[in-house]
Amino acid sequence: MSDSTQPNANAVHQDTLPGLGAGRKESLHPAPEMPFGPSLLALAKAPGLGQKGLSDLVGCLGRDIGLLLEDDHIRTLATLQTAKIANAHRVAENLAQGRKDLIEKGRQEIERLAERTITLLSPEEIPPRLRALPDGPRWLFVQGNPEVLDDPPYIAVVGTRQPSQLGMKATEAVVRTMAAYPITLVSGLANGIDAAAHQVAVRDGVTNVAFLGHGINVVFPAETGGIRQRIVESGGAVVSEYLPDDHYKRHFFVARNRLQAGLSNIVVAAEGTASGGTAHTVRFAARYQRPTVGLQFDGAGNLAELVATQDTGEVVKIFDPAGRRHLDQRFRALCTDVGKPTNGLALVQHLLDREMKLRDIPRTDLEQLTARLRRLIEETS
């Protein structure tokens, strides 16, 4: 979403996450009976609390927010006041009066989410790369496989919602280069570059992580519903830090961009302008010291120029064979750095397996392929 506003960590929350590096004191009380997930969803429905209040409470209590749903009005009020919740007395009264109903609603909602393979990660369960951010998420809703959020390396491919034909081809070139290696694609499931990156990744066997700028129950834009389902079915994850039914807002998308940058080892800015929405991701990447690659080609816009001004940025001519090889070398080196095996012909093998399933391949065709491989081995020896 185009928006020239500078990325603002304070728009998400202002303090470092407690329990995630900011010294939340150990509770003097026993652990609450209510687990984190149903507690969060119960408190989300409490009148007078709101999104900010809920975030502040998680900041104060971490996974122990269920303490607020126990029958201890004095302690509840004291906790609300410690967390500097506005109208703490009124919120405490609302909790006291509606406690049983809230608890039942929280439990029912967490069960409905689980039926759709949606997991709610508590502060301590948030993946390390995101937990280490100064403005990281308080919690995460994950549809699909949450384990992919802690299995680097990650490369974000992001760009405009209104790409050119060359921009779409450039995006495909980047993802196909990734597909040879055990790399997970990160993007935002928006129309344009994001959707194209996810589609090519699913096609070529690349695992996907898609960050949403709205609640996990919302499908937006509607055109991405199919690719979202394929991401989940192929072992990837769709992720949101917003409450399940939260509708999309402009500042939600800006904040979402910080998670794309924060999780990634490299951010590839495929196409866009220095004043567009993708520029936020580039700036977040610079803030978090994530290497950024801007793609250069005819009509690419000036986003690559913004990337070039960043200390960790570089520009690659994606349709130049030398530029494509350079990108391949970076991706291979990234896998090596995190201890993942590399095979530059893994995509070729994937395509061969697919062709074998779709075609009636005679033995002679395989013999020709074998002969060609032998010649290539001799040429490289």
mmCIF file of C-alpha atoms in Angstrom:
data_model
loop_
_atom_site.group_PDB
_atom_site.id
_atom_site.type_symbol
_atom_site.label_atom_id
_atom_site.label_comp_id
_atom_site.label_asym_id
_atom_site.label_seq_id
_atom_site.Cartn_x
_atom_site.Cartn_y
_atom_site.Cartn_z
ATOM 1 C CA MET A 1 0.000 0.000 0.000
ATOM 2 C CA SER A 2 1.481 3.304 -1.100
ATOM 3 C CA ASP A 3 2.150 5.579 1.850
ATOM 4 C CA SER A 4 5.011 7.991 2.188
ATOM 5 C CA THR A 5 4.895 7.974 5.999
ATOM 6 C CA GLN A 6 8.215 7.013 7.552
ATOM 7 C CA PRO A 7 8.193 3.657 9.382
ATOM 8 C CA ASN A 8 7.518 4.316 13.028
ATOM 9 C CA ALA A 9 8.294 1.659 15.614
ATOM 10 C CA ASN A 10 6.255 3.639 18.140
ATOM 11 C CA ALA A 11 3.160 2.996 16.033
ATOM 12 C CA VAL A 12 3.466 -0.631 17.110
ATOM 13 C CA HIS A 13 4.564 -0.250 20.732
ATOM 14 C CA GLN A 14 7.104 1.884 22.440
ATOM 15 C CA ASP A 15 8.907 -0.326 24.906
ATOM 16 C CA THR A 16 11.036 -3.409 24.598
ATOM 17 C CA LEU A 17 9.093 -6.628 24.976
ATOM 18 C CA PRO A 18 8.992 -7.950 28.517
ATOM 19 C CA GLY A 19 9.962 -11.533 28.829
ATOM 20 C CA LEU A 20 11.723 -10.969 25.503
ATOM 21 C CA GLY A 21 14.680 -9.053 26.816
ATOM 22 C CA ALA A 22 13.246 -6.226 28.924
ATOM 23 C CA GLY A 23 13.359 -7.775 32.351
ATOM 24 C CA ARG A 24 9.820 -8.732 33.329
ATOM 25 C CA LYS A 25 10.016 -9.669 37.002
ATOM 26 C CA GLU A 26 9.081 -13.187 37.954
ATOM 27 C CA SER A 27 5.521 -13.281 39.247
ATOM 28 C CA LEU A 28 5.042 -13.657 42.985
ATOM 29 C CA HIS A 29 1.818 -15.500 42.258
ATOM 30 C CA PRO A 30 1.337 -19.037 40.912
ATOM 31 C CA ALA A 31 0.822 -19.432 37.171
ATOM 32 C CA PRO A 32 -2.728 -18.658 36.037
ATOM 33 C CA GLU A 33 -5.159 -21.478 35.341
ATOM 34 C CA MET A 34 -6.007 -20.006 31.919
ATOM 35 C CA PRO A 35 -3.369 -20.528 29.191
ATOM 36 C CA PHE A 36 -2.119 -17.581 27.173
ATOM 37 C CA GLY A 37 -4.176 -18.179 24.016
ATOM 38 C CA PRO A 38 -7.713 -18.249 25.417
ATOM 39 C CA SER A 39 -6.746 -15.549 27.932
ATOM 40 C CA LEU A 40 -5.646 -13.155 25.188
ATOM 41 C CA LEU A 41 -8.797 -13.759 23.176
ATOM 42 C CA ALA A 42 -10.974 -13.389 26.264
ATOM 43 C CA LEU A 43 -9.372 -10.100 27.288
ATOM 44 C CA ALA A 44 -9.621 -8.850 23.693
ATOM 45 C CA LYS A 45 -13.388 -8.830 24.183
ATOM 46 C CA ALA A 46 -13.276 -6.977 27.494
ATOM 47 C CA PRO A 47 -15.036 -3.574 27.220
ATOM 48 C CA GLY A 48 -12.787 -0.574 27.661
ATOM 49 C CA LEU A 49 -9.455 -2.366 27.171
ATOM 50 C CA GLY A 50 -8.744 -2.024 23.462
ATOM 51 C CA GLN A 51 -5.792 -3.134 21.347
ATOM 52 C CA LYS A 52 -3.270 -0.847 23.022
ATOM 53 C CA GLY A 53 -4.389 -1.819 26.496
ATOM 54 C CA LEU A 54 -4.163 -5.500 25.612
ATOM 55 C CA SER A 55 -0.670 -5.007 24.198
ATOM 56 C CA ASP A 56 0.412 -3.147 27.340
ATOM 57 C CA LEU A 57 -0.926 -5.941 29.536
ATOM 58 C CA VAL A 58 1.034 -8.554 27.612
ATOM 59 C CA GLY A 59 4.005 -6.240 28.026
ATOM 60 C CA CYS A 60 3.464 -6.280 31.777
ATOM 61 C CA LEU A 61 2.494 -9.918 32.369
ATOM 62 C CA GLY A 62 3.763 -11.813 29.318
ATOM 63 C CA ARG A 63 2.237 -15.287 29.082
ATOM 64 C CA ASP A 64 0.614 -14.837 32.522
ATOM 65 C CA ILE A 65 -2.162 -12.489 31.404
ATOM 66 C CA GLY A 66 -4.654 -15.116 32.539
ATOM 67 C CA LEU A 67 -4.131 -13.750 36.048
ATOM 68 C CA LEU A 68 -6.500 -10.945 35.114
ATOM 69 C CA LEU A 69 -9.305 -13.454 34.601
ATOM 70 C CA GLU A 70 -9.085 -14.901 38.098
ATOM 71 C CA ASP A 71 -11.473 -13.860 40.837
ATOM 72 C CA ASP A 72 -9.269 -11.316 42.604
ATOM 73 C CA HIS A 73 -10.581 -7.803 41.967
ATOM 74 C CA ILE A 74 -7.925 -6.058 44.060
ATOM 75 C CA ARG A 75 -5.030 -7.736 42.269
ATOM 76 C CA THR A 76 -6.682 -7.185 38.882
ATOM 77 C CA LEU A 77 -7.024 -3.463 39.540
ATOM 78 C CA ALA A 78 -3.456 -3.221 40.821
ATOM 79 C CA THR A 79 -2.155 -4.962 37.686
ATOM 80 C CA LEU A 80 -4.161 -2.701 35.393
ATOM 81 C CA GLN A 81 -2.798 0.345 37.183
ATOM 82 C CA THR A 82 0.764 -0.957 37.039
ATOM 83 C CA ALA A 83 0.363 -1.429 33.273
ATOM 84 C CA LYS A 84 -0.995 2.151 33.113
ATOM 85 C CA ILE A 85 -4.250 1.043 31.516
ATOM 86 C CA ALA A 86 -6.609 3.962 30.920
ATOM 87 C CA ASN A 87 -9.777 3.816 33.021
ATOM 88 C CA ALA A 88 -8.336 0.976 35.070
ATOM 89 C CA HIS A 89 -11.190 1.032 37.600
ATOM 90 C CA ARG A 90 -13.837 0.707 34.892
ATOM 91 C CA VAL A 91 -11.946 -2.085 33.120
ATOM 92 C CA ALA A 92 -11.530 -3.946 36.416
ATOM 93 C CA GLU A 93 -15.280 -3.703 37.034
ATOM 94 C CA ASN A 94 -16.026 -4.954 33.522
ATOM 95 C CA LEU A 95 -13.717 -7.913 34.041
ATOM 96 C CA ALA A 96 -15.308 -8.747 37.374
ATOM 97 C CA GLN A 97 -18.834 -8.631 35.968
ATOM 98 C CA GLY A 98 -18.153 -10.451 32.697
ATOM 99 C CA ARG A 99 -15.367 -12.827 33.722
ATOM 100 C CA LYS A 100 -17.198 -16.125 33.119
ATOM 101 C CA ASP A 101 -18.615 -15.040 29.778
ATOM 102 C CA LEU A 102 -15.234 -13.718 28.597
ATOM 103 C CA ILE A 103 -13.473 -16.936 29.588
ATOM 104 C CA GLU A 104 -16.005 -19.026 27.672
ATOM 105 C CA LYS A 105 -15.711 -16.823 24.582
ATOM 106 C CA GLY A 106 -11.903 -16.992 24.711
ATOM 107 C CA ARG A 107 -11.921 -20.778 24.915
ATOM 108 C CA GLN A 108 -14.426 -21.124 22.097
ATOM 109 C CA GLU A 109 -12.471 -18.832 19.800
ATOM 110 C CA ILE A 110 -9.131 -20.572 20.367
ATOM 111 C CA GLU A 111 -10.842 -23.873 19.538
ATOM 112 C CA ARG A 112 -12.302 -22.458 16.314
ATOM 113 C CA LEU A 113 -8.891 -21.177 15.289
ATOM 114 C CA ALA A 114 -7.273 -24.544 16.019
ATOM 115 C CA GLU A 115 -9.796 -26.232 13.720
ATOM 116 C CA ARG A 116 -8.343 -24.096 10.901
ATOM 117 C CA THR A 117 -4.723 -24.947 11.830
ATOM 118 C CA ILE A 118 -4.222 -21.510 13.386
ATOM 119 C CA THR A 119 -1.816 -21.358 16.326
ATOM 120 C CA LEU A 120 -1.391 -18.448 18.726
ATOM 121 C CA LEU A 121 2.227 -17.914 19.783
ATOM 122 C CA SER A 122 2.828 -16.422 23.216
ATOM 123 C CA PRO A 123 5.659 -13.888 23.792
ATOM 124 C CA GLU A 124 8.129 -16.638 24.702
ATOM 125 C CA GLU A 125 7.190 -18.661 21.600
ATOM 126 C CA ILE A 126 7.832 -15.881 19.085
ATOM 127 C CA PRO A 127 10.793 -16.836 16.860
ATOM 128 C CA PRO A 128 14.171 -15.437 17.979
ATOM 129 C CA ARG A 129 14.723 -13.184 14.943
ATOM 130 C CA LEU A 130 11.462 -11.365 15.660
ATOM 131 C CA ARG A 131 11.769 -11.549 19.438
ATOM 132 C CA ALA A 132 15.100 -9.721 19.221
ATOM 133 C CA LEU A 133 13.617 -6.703 17.423
ATOM 134 C CA PRO A 134 13.266 -3.541 19.517
ATOM 135 C CA ASP A 135 9.687 -3.217 18.219
ATOM 136 C CA GLY A 136 8.855 -6.890 17.818
ATOM 137 C CA PRO A 137 5.355 -8.367 18.084
ATOM 138 C CA ARG A 138 3.639 -9.139 21.388
ATOM 139 C CA TRP A 139 2.047 -12.309 19.994
ATOM 140 C CA LEU A 140 1.544 -13.959 16.610
ATOM 141 C CA PHE A 141 -1.325 -15.838 15.015
ATOM 142 C CA VAL A 142 0.056 -18.450 12.617
ATOM 143 C CA GLN A 143 -2.016 -20.384 10.105
ATOM 144 C CA GLY A 144 -0.120 -23.411 8.879
ATOM 145 C CA ASN A 145 3.246 -24.572 10.149
ATOM 146 C CA PRO A 146 4.715 -22.316 12.883
ATOM 147 C CA GLU A 147 8.034 -24.210 12.766
ATOM 148 C CA VAL A 148 8.958 -22.498 9.490
ATOM 149 C CA LEU A 149 9.343 -19.254 11.477
ATOM 150 C CA ASP A 150 12.431 -20.670 13.159
ATOM 151 C CA ASP A 151 14.165 -22.349 10.231
ATOM 152 C CA PRO A 152 16.393 -19.851 8.378
ATOM 153 C CA PRO A 153 17.508 -18.642 5.966
ATOM 154 C CA TYR A 154 14.783 -16.261 4.825
ATOM 155 C CA ILE A 155 14.656 -13.939 1.840
ATOM 156 C CA ALA A 156 11.929 -11.319 1.539
ATOM 157 C CA VAL A 157 10.780 -10.410 -1.971
ATOM 158 C CA VAL A 158 8.643 -7.276 -1.877
ATOM 159 C CA GLY A 159 7.401 -4.650 -4.272
ATOM 160 C CA THR A 160 4.634 -2.558 -5.739
ATOM 161 C CA ARG A 161 0.993 -3.589 -6.065
ATOM 162 C CA GLN A 162 1.041 -2.325 -9.648
ATOM 163 C CA PRO A 163 4.057 -4.009 -11.245
ATOM 164 C CA SER A 164 5.201 -3.816 -14.820
ATOM 165 C CA GLN A 165 5.604 -6.927 -16.942
ATOM 166 C CA LEU A 166 9.366 -6.717 -16.453
ATOM 167 C CA GLY A 167 8.817 -6.361 -12.716
ATOM 168 C CA MET A 168 6.856 -9.617 -12.704
ATOM 169 C CA LYS A 169 9.603 -11.334 -14.704
ATOM 170 C CA ALA A 170 12.263 -9.949 -12.361
ATOM 171 C CA THR A 171 10.345 -11.316 -9.378
ATOM 172 C CA GLU A 172 10.127 -14.732 -10.998
ATOM 173 C CA ALA A 173 13.858 -14.657 -11.728
ATOM 174 C CA VAL A 174 14.655 -13.993 -8.055
ATOM 175 C CA VAL A 175 12.359 -16.722 -6.743
ATOM 176 C CA ARG A 176 13.635 -19.263 -9.285
ATOM 177 C CA THR A 177 17.159 -18.487 -8.145
ATOM 178 C CA MET A 178 16.076 -19.100 -4.549
ATOM 179 C CA ALA A 179 14.347 -22.340 -5.503
ATOM 180 C CA ALA A 180 17.664 -24.158 -5.928
ATOM 181 C CA TYR A 181 18.392 -23.767 -2.217
ATOM 182 C CA PRO A 182 16.686 -24.490 1.145
ATOM 183 C CA ILE A 183 15.501 -20.891 1.508
ATOM 184 C CA THR A 184 12.099 -19.702 2.745
ATOM 185 C CA LEU A 185 10.402 -16.868 0.882
ATOM 186 C CA VAL A 186 8.942 -14.009 2.944
ATOM 187 C CA SER A 187 6.411 -11.575 1.516
ATOM 188 C CA GLY A 188 3.141 -9.813 2.287
ATOM 189 C CA LEU A 189 0.427 -11.549 0.231
ATOM 190 C CA ALA A 190 -0.627 -8.290 -1.409
ATOM 191 C CA ASN A 191 -1.564 -8.005 -5.064
ATOM 192 C CA GLY A 192 1.285 -7.424 -7.495
ATOM 193 C CA ILE A 193 4.864 -8.353 -6.657
ATOM 194 C CA ASP A 194 3.995 -10.081 -3.365
ATOM 195 C CA ALA A 195 1.390 -12.378 -4.916
ATOM 196 C CA ALA A 196 3.656 -13.139 -7.875
ATOM 197 C CA ALA A 197 6.527 -14.095 -5.558
ATOM 198 C CA HIS A 198 4.293 -16.418 -3.517
ATOM 199 C CA GLN A 199 2.826 -18.034 -6.634
ATOM 200 C CA VAL A 200 6.208 -18.791 -8.205
ATOM 201 C CA ALA A 201 7.532 -20.042 -4.870
ATOM 202 C CA VAL A 202 4.669 -22.503 -4.424
ATOM 203 C CA ARG A 203 5.053 -23.658 -8.009
ATOM 204 C CA ASP A 204 8.781 -24.274 -7.623
ATOM 205 C CA GLY A 205 8.654 -25.933 -4.210
ATOM 206 C CA VAL A 206 9.832 -22.986 -2.105
ATOM 207 C CA THR A 207 8.390 -22.696 1.424
ATOM 208 C CA ASN A 208 6.467 -19.455 2.041
ATOM 209 C CA VAL A 209 5.878 -17.139 4.990
ATOM 210 C CA ALA A 210 3.250 -14.454 4.363
ATOM 211 C CA PHE A 211 2.767 -11.582 6.840
ATOM 212 C CA LEU A 212 -0.672 -9.961 6.916
ATOM 213 C CA GLY A 213 -1.639 -6.354 7.583
ATOM 214 C CA HIS A 214 -4.929 -7.442 9.190
ATOM 215 C CA GLY A 215 -6.399 -10.217 11.325
ATOM 216 C CA ILE A 216 -5.926 -13.897 10.474
ATOM 217 C CA ASN A 217 -9.670 -14.334 9.828
ATOM 218 C CA VAL A 218 -9.658 -11.669 7.120
ATOM 219 C CA VAL A 219 -8.805 -12.510 3.499
ATOM 220 C CA PHE A 220 -7.560 -9.398 1.730
ATOM 221 C CA PRO A 221 -7.321 -8.822 -1.096
ATOM 222 C CA ALA A 222 -9.878 -11.467 -2.071
ATOM 223 C CA GLU A 223 -7.833 -12.449 -5.123
ATOM 224 C CA THR A 224 -5.069 -13.833 -2.891
ATOM 225 C CA GLY A 225 -7.332 -16.329 -1.108
ATOM 226 C CA GLY A 226 -6.286 -19.206 -3.364
ATOM 227 C CA ILE A 227 -2.536 -18.657 -3.050
ATOM 228 C CA ARG A 228 -2.935 -18.210 0.710
ATOM 229 C CA GLN A 229 -4.503 -21.676 0.938
ATOM 230 C CA ARG A 230 -1.719 -23.157 -1.209
ATOM 231 C CA ILE A 231 0.918 -21.608 1.064
ATOM 232 C CA VAL A 232 -0.621 -23.381 4.056
ATOM 233 C CA GLU A 233 -1.169 -26.673 2.240
ATOM 234 C CA SER A 234 2.454 -26.743 1.032
ATOM 235 C CA GLY A 235 3.897 -26.449 4.544
ATOM 236 C CA GLY A 236 4.271 -22.688 4.817
ATOM 237 C CA ALA A 237 2.731 -20.170 7.199
ATOM 238 C CA VAL A 238 0.438 -17.146 7.070
ATOM 239 C CA VAL A 239 1.150 -14.836 10.010
ATOM 240 C CA SER A 240 -0.531 -11.876 11.718
ATOM 241 C CA GLU A 241 0.131 -9.894 14.895
ATOM 242 C CA TYR A 242 -3.386 -8.446 14.852
ATOM 243 C CA LEU A 243 -6.482 -9.831 16.551
ATOM 244 C CA PRO A 244 -8.303 -12.360 14.366
ATOM 245 C CA ASP A 245 -11.104 -10.118 13.062
ATOM 246 C CA ASP A 246 -9.132 -6.860 12.806
ATOM 247 C CA HIS A 247 -9.822 -5.173 9.470
ATOM 248 C CA TYR A 248 -6.955 -3.831 7.389
ATOM 249 C CA LYS A 249 -5.692 -0.295 7.991
ATOM 250 C CA ARG A 250 -2.937 1.668 6.328
ATOM 251 C CA HIS A 251 -0.697 1.795 9.393
ATOM 252 C CA PHE A 252 -1.197 -1.959 9.885
ATOM 253 C CA PHE A 253 0.482 -2.566 6.523
ATOM 254 C CA VAL A 254 3.351 -0.250 7.391
ATOM 255 C CA ALA A 255 3.869 -2.068 10.694
ATOM 256 C CA ARG A 256 3.583 -5.425 8.910
ATOM 257 C CA ASN A 257 6.553 -4.465 6.757
ATOM 258 C CA ARG A 258 8.848 -4.394 9.786
ATOM 259 C CA LEU A 259 8.131 -8.096 10.402
ATOM 260 C CA GLN A 260 9.026 -8.976 6.815
ATOM 261 C CA ALA A 261 12.325 -7.151 7.181
ATOM 262 C CA GLY A 262 12.953 -8.412 10.702
ATOM 263 C CA LEU A 263 12.564 -12.110 9.908
ATOM 264 C CA SER A 264 14.585 -11.967 6.696
ATOM 265 C CA ASN A 265 18.296 -12.497 6.176
ATOM 266 C CA ILE A 266 18.138 -10.569 2.897
ATOM 267 C CA VAL A 267 15.424 -8.244 1.575
ATOM 268 C CA VAL A 268 14.971 -8.040 -2.205
ATOM 269 C CA ALA A 269 13.126 -4.916 -3.353
ATOM 270 C CA ALA A 270 11.874 -6.052 -6.748
ATOM 271 C CA GLU A 271 10.104 -2.964 -8.086
ATOM 272 C CA GLY A 272 8.585 0.248 -6.765
ATOM 273 C CA THR A 273 9.262 3.846 -5.873
ATOM 274 C CA ALA A 274 11.127 5.524 -3.049
ATOM 275 C CA SER A 275 7.833 7.085 -1.879
ATOM 276 C CA GLY A 276 5.756 3.887 -2.067
ATOM 277 C CA GLY A 277 4.820 1.321 0.532
ATOM 278 C CA THR A 278 7.745 -0.988 -0.231
ATOM 279 C CA ALA A 279 10.132 1.781 0.808
ATOM 280 C CA HIS A 280 9.038 1.166 4.397
ATOM 281 C CA THR A 281 10.385 -2.379 4.205
ATOM 282 C CA VAL A 282 13.677 -1.081 2.829
ATOM 283 C CA ARG A 283 14.004 1.399 5.695
ATOM 284 C CA PHE A 284 13.112 -1.204 8.303
ATOM 285 C CA ALA A 285 15.749 -3.490 6.782
ATOM 286 C CA ALA A 286 18.337 -0.734 7.170
ATOM 287 C CA ARG A 287 17.261 -0.147 10.778
ATOM 288 C CA TYR A 288 17.680 -3.839 11.585
ATOM 289 C CA GLN A 289 20.921 -4.138 9.594
ATOM 290 C CA ARG A 290 19.420 -6.594 7.099
ATOM 291 C CA PRO A 291 21.198 -6.686 3.707
ATOM 292 C CA THR A 292 18.983 -5.318 0.930
ATOM 293 C CA VAL A 293 19.108 -5.907 -2.814
ATOM 294 C CA GLY A 294 17.410 -3.538 -5.245
ATOM 295 C CA LEU A 295 16.669 -4.837 -8.732
ATOM 296 C CA GLN A 296 17.624 -2.696 -11.681
ATOM 297 C CA PHE A 297 15.961 -2.973 -15.082
ATOM 298 C CA ASP A 298 14.257 -0.680 -17.592
ATOM 299 C CA GLY A 299 11.234 0.985 -15.987
ATOM 300 C CA ALA A 300 11.953 -0.351 -12.498
ATOM 301 C CA GLY A 301 11.242 2.954 -10.752
ATOM 302 C CA ASN A 302 13.589 4.584 -8.260
ATOM 303 C CA LEU A 303 13.292 2.074 -5.407
ATOM 304 C CA ALA A 304 16.720 0.653 -6.268
ATOM 305 C CA GLU A 305 18.164 4.136 -5.816
ATOM 306 C CA LEU A 306 16.838 4.191 -2.256
ATOM 307 C CA VAL A 307 18.376 0.766 -1.631
ATOM 308 C CA ALA A 308 21.718 2.023 -2.921
ATOM 309 C CA THR A 309 21.773 4.746 -0.256
ATOM 310 C CA GLN A 310 21.552 2.204 2.581
ATOM 311 C CA ASP A 311 24.756 0.972 4.217
ATOM 312 C CA THR A 312 23.621 -2.634 3.757
ATOM 313 C CA GLY A 313 22.141 -2.137 0.282
ATOM 314 C CA GLU A 314 23.292 -3.038 -3.210
ATOM 315 C CA VAL A 315 21.787 -2.929 -6.702
ATOM 316 C CA VAL A 316 21.706 -5.928 -9.046
ATOM 317 C CA LYS A 317 20.928 -5.932 -12.773
ATOM 318 C CA ILE A 318 18.615 -8.916 -12.640
ATOM 319 C CA PHE A 319 18.421 -9.540 -16.400
ATOM 320 C CA ASP A 320 22.194 -9.398 -16.824
ATOM 321 C CA PRO A 321 23.692 -12.919 -16.582
ATOM 322 C CA ALA A 322 26.460 -11.569 -14.336
ATOM 323 C CA GLY A 323 23.866 -9.978 -12.033
ATOM 324 C CA ARG A 324 21.860 -13.193 -11.855
ATOM 325 C CA ARG A 325 25.003 -15.217 -11.042
ATOM 326 C CA HIS A 326 25.914 -12.711 -8.322
ATOM 327 C CA LEU A 327 22.492 -13.147 -6.761
ATOM 328 C CA ASP A 328 22.885 -16.911 -6.949
ATOM 329 C CA GLN A 329 26.244 -16.674 -5.190
ATOM 330 C CA ARG A 330 24.704 -14.573 -2.392
ATOM 331 C CA PHE A 331 21.883 -17.045 -1.889
ATOM 332 C CA ARG A 332 24.242 -20.020 -1.836
ATOM 333 C CA ALA A 333 26.577 -18.265 0.617
ATOM 334 C CA LEU A 334 23.607 -17.418 2.854
ATOM 335 C CA CYS A 335 22.681 -21.103 3.099
ATOM 336 C CA THR A 336 26.268 -22.046 3.841
ATOM 337 C CA ASP A 337 26.448 -19.426 6.599
ATOM 338 C CA VAL A 338 23.477 -20.968 8.431
ATOM 339 C CA GLY A 339 24.693 -24.533 7.893
ATOM 340 C CA LYS A 340 22.196 -25.568 5.202
ATOM 341 C CA PRO A 341 23.268 -27.839 2.323
ATOM 342 C CA THR A 342 23.382 -26.334 -1.162
ATOM 343 C CA ASN A 343 22.742 -27.792 -4.596
ATOM 344 C CA GLY A 344 22.499 -25.371 -7.470
ATOM 345 C CA LEU A 345 20.698 -27.991 -9.560
ATOM 346 C CA ALA A 346 18.015 -28.782 -6.987
ATOM 347 C CA LEU A 347 15.422 -26.898 -9.048
ATOM 348 C CA VAL A 348 16.422 -28.871 -12.133
ATOM 349 C CA GLN A 349 15.859 -32.084 -10.182
ATOM 350 C CA HIS A 350 12.494 -30.777 -8.970
ATOM 351 C CA LEU A 351 11.444 -29.996 -12.548
ATOM 352 C CA LEU A 352 12.691 -33.371 -13.758
ATOM 353 C CA ASP A 353 10.598 -35.152 -11.131
ATOM 354 C CA ARG A 354 7.572 -33.147 -12.234
ATOM 355 C CA GLU A 355 8.155 -33.926 -15.901
ATOM 356 C CA MET A 356 8.513 -37.620 -15.137
ATOM 357 C CA LYS A 357 5.056 -37.569 -13.523
ATOM 358 C CA LEU A 358 3.425 -35.640 -16.368
ATOM 359 C CA ARG A 359 5.003 -37.350 -19.386
ATOM 360 C CA ASP A 360 5.570 -40.840 -20.713
ATOM 361 C CA ILE A 361 9.371 -40.564 -20.843
ATOM 362 C CA PRO A 362 11.069 -43.352 -22.869
ATOM 363 C CA ARG A 363 14.385 -44.802 -21.770
ATOM 364 C CA THR A 364 16.150 -43.221 -24.748
ATOM 365 C CA ASP A 365 15.286 -39.738 -23.489
ATOM 366 C CA LEU A 366 16.853 -40.511 -20.124
ATOM 367 C CA GLU A 367 19.941 -41.915 -21.828
ATOM 368 C CA GLN A 368 20.317 -38.651 -23.770
ATOM 369 C CA LEU A 369 20.061 -36.708 -20.552
ATOM 370 C CA THR A 370 22.640 -38.935 -18.916
ATOM 371 C CA ALA A 371 25.021 -38.393 -21.821
ATOM 372 C CA ARG A 372 24.568 -34.648 -21.565
ATOM 373 C CA LEU A 373 25.305 -34.729 -17.828
ATOM 374 C CA ARG A 374 28.479 -36.725 -18.453
ATOM 375 C CA ARG A 375 29.683 -34.092 -20.948
ATOM 376 C CA LEU A 376 28.995 -31.331 -18.432
ATOM 377 C CA ILE A 377 30.990 -33.189 -15.765
ATOM 378 C CA GLU A 378 33.911 -33.575 -18.152
ATOM 379 C CA GLU A 379 33.789 -29.865 -19.061
ATOM 380 C CA THR A 380 33.917 -28.798 -15.402
ATOM 381 C CA SER A 381 36.626 -31.238 -14.304
#
